[in-house]
Amino acid sequence: MENTQIVPSKIHLTNIKTVKENTVLFNGKLDVKPTYDIQVSHNMMHNLDKELVKIRLYLDVSAEINGKTINQGGNYEIDFFFKIEDLKDHYQINNEKPLFGGVFVCTLLAISYSTLRGIMFNLWKDTYLNSIILPIINVPDLLKSKR
């Protein structure tokens, strides 16, 4: 299973749904550019019979100036829905539960996170958050950040 080749043409991102969008903007003028703490975690759900996988990404952004948290940032939850034509090739049943290959899950997380980066860039472009571009990450680290 772990050596199963990922075939991009068999992975279909079919829908993206915003579950939570809570953007918080500081009320007033900022004299100093804040630094941002960005936390991303995920949750994965599946329907094996229908070959469907849902990745939910959680994004928490908070701002600080001189070590003091200010009221700017936000909390977001976005679902990414996938139809996987060869889903059966990417898991094995272990204790009556599917165990998905790490490379397969990392591939879906990478697609989801990359898409999230574009979504947030567009959402924030006309706000005080326009200087934030979500960082490029090590996807296996995201794999460990379950919520």
C-alpha positions as a printed NumPy array, in Angstrom:
array([[  0.   ,   0.   ,   0.   ],
       [  2.72 ,   2.517,   0.973],
       [  4.4  ,   1.992,  -2.38 ],
       [  1.176,   2.556,  -4.302],
       [  1.752,   5.132,  -6.973],
       [ -0.235,   8.36 ,  -6.763],
       [ -1.993,   8.979, -10.075],
       [ -2.943,  12.685, -10.163],
       [ -5.612,  12.182, -12.824],
       [ -7.501,   9.885, -10.405],
       [ -7.717,  12.57 ,  -7.705],
       [-10.579,  15.008,  -8.176],
       [-11.108,  18.025,  -5.914],
       [-14.88 ,  18.238,  -6.287],
       [-15.88 ,  20.924,  -3.781],
       [-14.564,  23.411,  -1.245],
       [-16.79 ,  24.553,   1.594],
       [-16.091,  27.235,   4.178],
       [-17.378,  25.957,   7.513],
       [-16.075,  28.824,   9.656],
       [-14.753,  32.214,   8.62 ],
       [-13.957,  34.518,  11.508],
       [-11.708,  37.363,  10.375],
       [-10.766,  39.799,  13.136],
       [ -9.339,  43.19 ,  12.171],
       [ -7.807,  45.636,  14.624],
       [-10.034,  48.665,  15.085],
       [ -7.672,  51.562,  14.599],
       [ -4.329,  52.484,  13.099],
       [ -1.303,  50.294,  13.714],
       [  1.994,  52.168,  14.026],
       [  4.029,  48.967,  13.993],
       [  3.611,  46.001,  11.687],
       [  2.466,  42.992,  13.752],
       [  4.038,  39.575,  13.68 ],
       [  1.673,  36.685,  13.114],
       [  1.438,  33.271,  14.687],
       [ -0.106,  30.849,  12.2  ],
       [ -1.326,  27.414,  13.27 ],
       [ -2.733,  24.835,  10.847],
       [ -4.196,  21.456,  11.712],
       [ -6.42 ,  18.959,   9.951],
       [ -9.069,  16.301,  10.196],
       [ -9.771,  13.598,   7.611],
       [-13.036,  11.769,   6.952],
       [-13.921,   9.223,   4.291],
       [-16.627,   7.187,   2.625],
       [-14.868,   4.107,   1.272],
       [-17.846,   2.812,  -0.72 ],
       [-18.253,   6.088,  -2.619],
       [-14.478,   6.675,  -2.858],
       [-14.797,  10.042,  -1.114],
       [-12.36 ,  11.788,   1.219],
       [-12.887,  15.043,   3.071],
       [ -9.99 ,  17.031,   4.475],
       [-10.876,  19.802,   6.93 ],
       [ -8.151,  22.354,   7.502],
       [ -8.227,  24.503,  10.628],
       [ -6.38 ,  27.806,  10.421],
       [ -5.759,  30.001,  13.467],
       [ -4.009,  33.335,  13.001],
       [ -3.119,  35.703,  15.832],
       [ -1.143,  38.945,  15.807],
       [  1.386,  40.377,  18.245],
       [  3.111,  43.709,  18.622],
       [  6.069,  43.846,  21.001],
       [  5.076,  40.533,  22.564],
       [  1.503,  41.641,  23.239],
       [ -1.419,  39.984,  21.465],
       [ -3.667,  42.359,  19.552],
       [ -7.168,  41.772,  18.279],
       [ -6.272,  40.839,  14.71 ],
       [ -6.19 ,  37.558,  12.823],
       [ -8.899,  34.962,  12.642],
       [-10.071,  31.391,  12.827],
       [-11.109,  29.367,   9.806],
       [-12.322,  25.89 ,   8.986],
       [-12.452,  24.86 ,   5.343],
       [-13.475,  21.488,   3.912],
       [-11.913,  20.028,   0.778],
       [-13.883,  17.224,  -0.863],
       [-12.127,  14.649,  -3.02 ],
       [-13.344,  11.83 ,  -5.254],
       [-10.537,   9.268,  -5.544],
       [-10.987,   6.797,  -8.394],
       [ -8.492,   4.296,  -6.97 ],
       [ -9.137,   4.874,  -3.27 ],
       [ -9.097,   1.124,  -2.541],
       [ -5.41 ,   1.063,  -3.51 ],
       [ -4.458,   3.605,  -0.822],
       [ -5.542,   1.898,   2.389],
       [ -5.585,  -1.397,   4.155],
       [ -8.008,  -2.549,   6.808],
       [ -6.441,  -2.803,  10.253],
       [ -8.638,  -3.692,  13.248],
       [-11.716,  -3.138,  11.058],
       [-10.619,   0.44 ,  10.263],
       [ -8.909,   1.763,   7.152],
       [ -5.283,   2.766,   7.511],
       [ -4.331,   5.142,   4.695],
       [ -0.845,   5.397,   3.257],
       [  1.141,   8.372,   4.519],
       [  2.179,   9.498,   1.041],
       [ -1.456,   9.41 ,  -0.088],
       [ -2.682,  11.48 ,   2.876],
       [  0.235,  13.916,   2.478],
       [ -0.708,  14.353,  -1.185],
       [ -4.298,  15.292,  -0.268],
       [ -3.058,  17.587,   2.509],
       [ -0.636,  19.292,   0.114],
       [ -3.388,  19.899,  -2.442],
       [ -5.72 ,  21.202,   0.278],
       [ -3.142,  23.454,   1.939],
       [ -1.919,  24.872,  -1.355],
       [ -5.506,  25.699,  -2.266],
       [ -6.052,  27.207,   1.207],
       [ -3.071,  29.517,   0.662],
       [ -4.73 ,  30.937,  -2.457],
       [ -8.117,  31.242,  -0.771],
       [ -6.681,  33.176,   2.165],
       [ -4.548,  35.403,  -0.052],
       [ -7.692,  36.371,  -1.951],
       [ -9.783,  36.796,   1.211],
       [ -7.214,  39.021,   2.901],
       [ -6.04 ,  41.06 ,  -0.104],
       [ -8.19 ,  44.144,   0.659],
       [ -7.734,  44.076,   4.457],
       [ -5.023,  44.824,   7.016],
       [ -4.107,  41.158,   6.71 ],
       [ -2.942,  41.62 ,   3.116],
       [  0.705,  41.297,   4.154],
       [  0.13 ,  37.711,   5.3  ],
       [  0.932,  34.941,   2.884],
       [  0.547,  31.544,   4.496],
       [  3.99 ,  29.961,   4.74 ],
       [  5.171,  27.033,   2.714],
       [  5.139,  24.097,   5.097],
       [  6.53 ,  20.62 ,   5.488],
       [  3.404,  18.578,   4.777],
       [  4.415,  15.59 ,   6.965],
       [  4.346,  18.053,   9.9  ],
       [  0.744,  18.894,   8.954],
       [  0.013,  15.165,   8.877],
       [  0.909,  15.053,  12.6  ],
       [ -1.324,  18.029,  13.477],
       [ -4.697,  16.34 ,  13.793],
       [ -7.607,  18.059,  15.443]])
